[in-house]
Amino acid sequence: HPVMRELYARVSRWTGLAVEQILTDELPGTPEERQSAATIRESALALGVHDVLVERGLRPGVLGGLSLGAMTASCLAGAIGRRELFEMLAYARHTPRLPPEEPEQGLALAFAPADGGNAGFPGEGRPGVHLSGDFGPTADGELRILMLSGERTALDALEGELPPGSLVPLPDRTIAVHSPLRRHFRAFMASRIAAIPFSDPRVPLVSCLERKALTTGAEVRDLFARNPTDPISLVDVCAG
């Protein structure tokens, strides 16, 4: 689709990545460089699909997403420009490395009884384990799917204490997203986000950090600032 090819050409100019890198090439370098390139890849795909649908007369009536999806949705809602979004995602590749003595980070999916009420999450209160995402109930309504972030050793130890299948570490994920372990990344990105002009969304925009609609540019900027360290919720997005 020409409209998608045009978008990828622009994203390449804004980010310094070749179109082939954005599409299919192996992602480069350090974990932060790979994370940056992956976010560019995913956002380009989402915006490109949106543009193809718009050509066919299909436009969203409400927008929302999880984490990067929330930022991409903010762009589609007109709260941040496309160039500003992709330049911000590219800037993230320069995030300073953590000192080598810092514990290895990781992610895991946890499955808890859906009828647990306010029972918390597996490993709650354990040092090095943080709730980073709530994906809601499984299709049969029996289990609640959660994402945990934290220190790899703490997650591995927790897996060994829970019933088999209750905790599934994600071996290739080495960044503890949406947890306090990303404070350094949040601090690094703060000045960049502060310098970006944000506008009031032109399409209803739902937050993934709490159950609310984002109606002002200031609220969207706050979402961008808090996104690295705050847990995300698909339940809140769907409710919105």
mmCIF file of C-alpha atoms in Angstrom:
data_model
loop_
_atom_site.group_PDB
_atom_site.id
_atom_site.type_symbol
_atom_site.label_atom_id
_atom_site.label_comp_id
_atom_site.label_asym_id
_atom_site.label_seq_id
_atom_site.Cartn_x
_atom_site.Cartn_y
_atom_site.Cartn_z
ATOM 1 C CA HIS A 1 0.000 0.000 0.000
ATOM 2 C CA PRO A 2 1.552 3.326 -1.021
ATOM 3 C CA VAL A 3 0.317 5.074 2.115
ATOM 4 C CA MET A 4 2.165 2.543 4.275
ATOM 5 C CA ARG A 5 5.344 2.774 2.188
ATOM 6 C CA GLU A 6 5.251 6.558 2.575
ATOM 7 C CA LEU A 7 4.905 6.217 6.355
ATOM 8 C CA TYR A 8 7.843 3.806 6.613
ATOM 9 C CA ALA A 9 10.006 6.148 4.534
ATOM 10 C CA ARG A 10 9.210 9.004 6.906
ATOM 11 C CA VAL A 11 9.814 6.868 9.996
ATOM 12 C CA SER A 12 13.190 5.869 8.546
ATOM 13 C CA ARG A 13 14.175 9.524 8.161
ATOM 14 C CA TRP A 14 12.964 10.421 11.668
ATOM 15 C CA THR A 15 14.678 7.522 13.449
ATOM 16 C CA GLY A 16 17.801 6.767 11.421
ATOM 17 C CA LEU A 17 16.730 3.127 10.998
ATOM 18 C CA ALA A 18 16.589 1.641 7.523
ATOM 19 C CA VAL A 19 13.158 0.518 6.338
ATOM 20 C CA GLU A 20 14.425 -3.082 6.394
ATOM 21 C CA GLN A 21 15.353 -2.683 10.076
ATOM 22 C CA ILE A 22 11.898 -1.370 10.865
ATOM 23 C CA LEU A 23 10.281 -4.246 8.967
ATOM 24 C CA THR A 24 12.147 -7.510 9.441
ATOM 25 C CA ASP A 25 15.879 -7.223 10.163
ATOM 26 C CA GLU A 26 17.270 -8.512 13.423
ATOM 27 C CA LEU A 27 17.087 -5.818 16.085
ATOM 28 C CA PRO A 28 20.416 -4.228 17.015
ATOM 29 C CA GLY A 29 22.736 -3.828 19.945
ATOM 30 C CA THR A 30 22.114 -3.468 23.651
ATOM 31 C CA PRO A 31 18.782 -4.255 25.345
ATOM 32 C CA GLU A 32 17.860 -0.550 25.323
ATOM 33 C CA GLU A 33 18.722 -0.250 21.614
ATOM 34 C CA ARG A 34 16.639 -3.338 20.828
ATOM 35 C CA GLN A 35 13.780 -2.039 22.945
ATOM 36 C CA SER A 36 13.875 1.296 21.125
ATOM 37 C CA ALA A 37 13.915 -0.340 17.694
ATOM 38 C CA ALA A 38 11.099 -2.709 18.680
ATOM 39 C CA THR A 39 8.876 0.170 19.774
ATOM 40 C CA ILE A 40 9.513 1.944 16.472
ATOM 41 C CA ARG A 41 8.671 -1.248 14.583
ATOM 42 C CA GLU A 42 5.404 -1.818 16.442
ATOM 43 C CA SER A 43 4.224 1.801 16.270
ATOM 44 C CA ALA A 44 4.981 2.039 12.546
ATOM 45 C CA LEU A 45 2.896 -1.061 11.905
ATOM 46 C CA ALA A 46 -0.031 0.230 13.969
ATOM 47 C CA LEU A 47 -0.041 3.652 12.312
ATOM 48 C CA GLY A 48 0.368 2.127 8.866
ATOM 49 C CA VAL A 49 -2.598 -0.196 9.321
ATOM 50 C CA HIS A 50 -4.612 2.778 10.600
ATOM 51 C CA ASP A 51 -3.734 4.765 7.468
ATOM 52 C CA VAL A 52 -4.761 1.916 5.164
ATOM 53 C CA LEU A 53 -8.110 1.665 6.946
ATOM 54 C CA VAL A 54 -8.645 5.440 6.749
ATOM 55 C CA GLU A 55 -8.214 5.227 2.971
ATOM 56 C CA ARG A 56 -11.179 2.846 3.037
ATOM 57 C CA GLY A 57 -13.291 5.184 5.134
ATOM 58 C CA LEU A 58 -12.759 3.458 8.486
ATOM 59 C CA ARG A 59 -11.826 5.729 11.396
ATOM 60 C CA PRO A 60 -11.658 4.930 15.118
ATOM 61 C CA GLY A 61 -14.415 6.240 17.364
ATOM 62 C CA VAL A 62 -12.402 5.682 20.538
ATOM 63 C CA LEU A 63 -8.732 4.865 21.105
ATOM 64 C CA GLY A 64 -6.725 3.094 23.791
ATOM 65 C CA GLY A 65 -3.824 0.736 24.222
ATOM 66 C CA LEU A 66 -1.344 -0.790 26.616
ATOM 67 C CA SER A 67 2.036 0.813 27.265
ATOM 68 C CA LEU A 68 3.472 1.587 23.808
ATOM 69 C CA GLY A 69 -0.050 1.066 22.484
ATOM 70 C CA ALA A 70 -1.271 3.915 24.677
ATOM 71 C CA MET A 71 1.377 6.220 23.226
ATOM 72 C CA THR A 72 0.545 5.155 19.673
ATOM 73 C CA ALA A 73 -3.150 5.677 20.399
ATOM 74 C CA SER A 74 -2.319 9.161 21.696
ATOM 75 C CA CYS A 75 -0.654 9.890 18.368
ATOM 76 C CA LEU A 76 -3.682 8.659 16.411
ATOM 77 C CA ALA A 77 -5.891 10.831 18.630
ATOM 78 C CA GLY A 78 -3.851 13.884 17.614
ATOM 79 C CA ALA A 79 -2.350 14.478 21.063
ATOM 80 C CA ILE A 80 1.251 14.107 19.820
ATOM 81 C CA GLY A 81 2.681 14.470 16.331
ATOM 82 C CA ARG A 82 4.008 11.451 14.465
ATOM 83 C CA ARG A 83 7.479 12.861 14.068
ATOM 84 C CA GLU A 84 7.638 13.750 17.761
ATOM 85 C CA LEU A 85 6.527 10.239 18.731
ATOM 86 C CA PHE A 86 9.089 8.438 16.586
ATOM 87 C CA GLU A 87 11.923 10.793 17.467
ATOM 88 C CA MET A 88 11.130 10.185 21.135
ATOM 89 C CA LEU A 89 11.160 6.414 20.627
ATOM 90 C CA ALA A 90 14.495 6.674 18.805
ATOM 91 C CA TYR A 91 15.958 8.861 21.567
ATOM 92 C CA ALA A 92 15.275 6.063 24.062
ATOM 93 C CA ARG A 93 18.097 4.017 22.500
ATOM 94 C CA HIS A 94 20.556 6.321 24.295
ATOM 95 C CA THR A 95 19.322 5.334 27.768
ATOM 96 C CA PRO A 96 22.445 4.906 29.951
ATOM 97 C CA ARG A 97 23.294 1.346 30.896
ATOM 98 C CA LEU A 98 22.757 0.256 34.454
ATOM 99 C CA PRO A 99 25.905 -0.520 36.459
ATOM 100 C CA PRO A 100 27.029 -4.133 36.003
ATOM 101 C CA GLU A 101 26.437 -4.876 39.671
ATOM 102 C CA GLU A 102 22.702 -4.217 39.276
ATOM 103 C CA PRO A 103 20.607 -7.442 39.419
ATOM 104 C CA GLU A 104 19.463 -8.971 36.142
ATOM 105 C CA GLN A 105 15.887 -8.006 35.340
ATOM 106 C CA GLY A 106 13.052 -10.106 33.991
ATOM 107 C CA LEU A 107 9.350 -10.481 33.218
ATOM 108 C CA ALA A 108 6.869 -13.260 33.894
ATOM 109 C CA LEU A 109 3.209 -14.026 33.357
ATOM 110 C CA ALA A 110 1.264 -15.110 36.423
ATOM 111 C CA PHE A 111 -2.090 -16.896 36.556
ATOM 112 C CA ALA A 112 -4.171 -16.369 39.683
ATOM 113 C CA PRO A 113 -7.729 -17.473 40.533
ATOM 114 C CA ALA A 114 -10.192 -14.978 39.077
ATOM 115 C CA ASP A 115 -12.369 -15.207 42.185
ATOM 116 C CA GLY A 116 -9.508 -14.117 44.432
ATOM 117 C CA GLY A 117 -11.089 -10.708 44.926
ATOM 118 C CA ASN A 118 -8.539 -8.337 46.435
ATOM 119 C CA ALA A 119 -6.116 -11.140 47.246
ATOM 120 C CA GLY A 120 -3.274 -9.262 45.552
ATOM 121 C CA PHE A 121 -0.822 -10.923 43.199
ATOM 122 C CA PRO A 122 1.580 -13.851 43.490
ATOM 123 C CA GLY A 123 4.727 -12.673 45.254
ATOM 124 C CA GLU A 124 3.148 -9.492 46.608
ATOM 125 C CA GLY A 125 5.431 -8.004 49.255
ATOM 126 C CA ARG A 126 8.439 -10.042 48.150
ATOM 127 C CA PRO A 127 11.555 -7.928 47.485
ATOM 128 C CA GLY A 128 12.363 -7.740 43.781
ATOM 129 C CA VAL A 129 8.855 -8.675 42.550
ATOM 130 C CA HIS A 130 6.410 -6.058 41.223
ATOM 131 C CA LEU A 131 2.968 -6.156 39.628
ATOM 132 C CA SER A 132 3.378 -4.532 36.221
ATOM 133 C CA GLY A 133 0.246 -5.508 34.310
ATOM 134 C CA ASP A 134 -3.316 -6.790 34.668
ATOM 135 C CA PHE A 135 -4.654 -8.442 31.522
ATOM 136 C CA GLY A 136 -7.947 -9.493 33.062
ATOM 137 C CA PRO A 137 -9.686 -12.887 33.103
ATOM 138 C CA THR A 138 -9.155 -15.805 30.772
ATOM 139 C CA ALA A 139 -11.960 -16.653 28.345
ATOM 140 C CA ASP A 140 -13.476 -19.225 30.706
ATOM 141 C CA GLY A 141 -13.397 -16.724 33.574
ATOM 142 C CA GLU A 142 -11.446 -19.033 35.885
ATOM 143 C CA LEU A 143 -8.054 -17.313 35.926
ATOM 144 C CA ARG A 144 -6.750 -13.763 36.009
ATOM 145 C CA ILE A 145 -3.688 -13.045 33.849
ATOM 146 C CA LEU A 146 -1.060 -10.776 35.385
ATOM 147 C CA MET A 147 2.391 -9.587 34.368
ATOM 148 C CA LEU A 148 5.139 -9.429 36.975
ATOM 149 C CA SER A 149 8.382 -7.493 36.614
ATOM 150 C CA GLY A 150 11.438 -7.557 38.805
ATOM 151 C CA GLU A 151 14.757 -9.141 39.534
ATOM 152 C CA ARG A 152 15.277 -12.349 37.592
ATOM 153 C CA THR A 153 16.445 -14.326 40.634
ATOM 154 C CA ALA A 154 13.382 -13.263 42.644
ATOM 155 C CA LEU A 155 11.024 -14.272 39.832
ATOM 156 C CA ASP A 156 12.765 -17.622 39.388
ATOM 157 C CA ALA A 157 12.570 -18.306 43.127
ATOM 158 C CA LEU A 158 8.864 -17.435 43.158
ATOM 159 C CA GLU A 159 8.212 -19.805 40.249
ATOM 160 C CA GLY A 160 9.714 -22.650 42.263
ATOM 161 C CA GLU A 161 7.338 -22.005 45.170
ATOM 162 C CA LEU A 162 4.089 -21.815 43.200
ATOM 163 C CA PRO A 163 2.063 -24.650 41.641
ATOM 164 C CA PRO A 164 3.381 -25.648 38.202
ATOM 165 C CA GLY A 165 2.154 -23.313 35.470
ATOM 166 C CA SER A 166 1.185 -20.545 37.879
ATOM 167 C CA LEU A 167 4.178 -18.419 36.877
ATOM 168 C CA VAL A 168 5.756 -18.447 33.425
ATOM 169 C CA PRO A 169 9.030 -16.489 33.104
ATOM 170 C CA LEU A 170 9.618 -14.817 29.740
ATOM 171 C CA PRO A 171 13.243 -15.751 29.032
ATOM 172 C CA ASP A 172 13.993 -13.172 26.338
ATOM 173 C CA ARG A 173 12.626 -10.170 28.256
ATOM 174 C CA THR A 174 15.429 -8.537 30.217
ATOM 175 C CA ILE A 175 13.835 -5.154 31.016
ATOM 176 C CA ALA A 176 11.494 -4.959 34.021
ATOM 177 C CA VAL A 177 8.940 -2.699 32.351
ATOM 178 C CA HIS A 178 6.248 -0.879 34.335
ATOM 179 C CA SER A 179 8.046 -1.266 37.627
ATOM 180 C CA PRO A 180 10.233 0.824 39.955
ATOM 181 C CA LEU A 181 13.272 -0.793 38.312
ATOM 182 C CA ARG A 182 12.647 1.534 35.342
ATOM 183 C CA ARG A 183 13.082 4.722 37.386
ATOM 184 C CA HIS A 184 16.366 5.506 35.630
ATOM 185 C CA PHE A 185 14.667 5.275 32.224
ATOM 186 C CA ARG A 186 11.796 7.482 33.383
ATOM 187 C CA ALA A 187 14.292 10.066 34.636
ATOM 188 C CA PHE A 188 16.292 9.911 31.390
ATOM 189 C CA MET A 189 13.175 10.482 29.251
ATOM 190 C CA ALA A 190 11.660 13.187 31.466
ATOM 191 C CA SER A 191 13.271 16.208 29.808
ATOM 192 C CA ARG A 192 12.498 14.861 26.325
ATOM 193 C CA ILE A 193 8.831 14.352 27.167
ATOM 194 C CA ALA A 194 8.652 17.768 28.832
ATOM 195 C CA ALA A 195 9.851 19.409 25.599
ATOM 196 C CA ILE A 196 7.242 17.738 23.366
ATOM 197 C CA PRO A 197 4.128 19.772 22.529
ATOM 198 C CA PHE A 198 1.023 17.815 23.505
ATOM 199 C CA SER A 199 -2.509 18.734 22.400
ATOM 200 C CA ASP A 200 -5.954 17.811 23.636
ATOM 201 C CA PRO A 201 -7.039 14.520 21.998
ATOM 202 C CA ARG A 202 -9.393 14.937 19.041
ATOM 203 C CA VAL A 203 -10.794 11.402 19.497
ATOM 204 C CA PRO A 204 -11.848 9.907 22.859
ATOM 205 C CA LEU A 205 -8.690 8.471 24.408
ATOM 206 C CA VAL A 206 -8.641 5.921 27.244
ATOM 207 C CA SER A 207 -5.815 5.576 29.774
ATOM 208 C CA CYS A 208 -4.123 2.265 30.578
ATOM 209 C CA LEU A 209 -2.734 3.497 33.915
ATOM 210 C CA GLU A 210 -6.086 4.099 35.601
ATOM 211 C CA ARG A 211 -9.754 3.990 34.702
ATOM 212 C CA LYS A 212 -10.248 7.384 33.064
ATOM 213 C CA ALA A 213 -10.460 9.191 29.758
ATOM 214 C CA LEU A 214 -7.641 11.544 28.806
ATOM 215 C CA THR A 215 -9.115 14.838 27.656
ATOM 216 C CA THR A 216 -6.191 17.298 27.822
ATOM 217 C CA GLY A 217 -2.673 17.469 26.498
ATOM 218 C CA ALA A 218 -1.406 17.693 30.075
ATOM 219 C CA GLU A 219 -3.062 14.376 30.936
ATOM 220 C CA VAL A 220 -1.498 12.711 27.889
ATOM 221 C CA ARG A 221 1.929 14.076 28.825
ATOM 222 C CA ASP A 222 1.437 12.638 32.319
ATOM 223 C CA LEU A 223 0.688 9.218 30.820
ATOM 224 C CA PHE A 224 3.900 9.347 28.774
ATOM 225 C CA ALA A 225 5.903 10.373 31.859
ATOM 226 C CA ARG A 226 4.501 7.688 34.161
ATOM 227 C CA ASN A 227 4.307 4.852 31.636
ATOM 228 C CA PRO A 228 7.792 3.389 32.321
ATOM 229 C CA THR A 229 7.223 2.785 36.037
ATOM 230 C CA ASP A 230 3.458 2.409 36.555
ATOM 231 C CA PRO A 231 1.522 -0.855 36.069
ATOM 232 C CA ILE A 232 -0.792 -1.124 33.074
ATOM 233 C CA SER A 233 -4.299 -2.543 32.950
ATOM 234 C CA LEU A 234 -6.143 -4.023 29.983
ATOM 235 C CA VAL A 235 -9.185 -4.161 32.238
ATOM 236 C CA ASP A 236 -9.190 -0.373 32.545
ATOM 237 C CA VAL A 237 -8.717 0.085 28.795
ATOM 238 C CA CYS A 238 -11.621 -2.238 27.965
ATOM 239 C CA ALA A 239 -13.832 -0.606 30.585
ATOM 240 C CA GLY A 240 -13.085 2.777 29.012
#
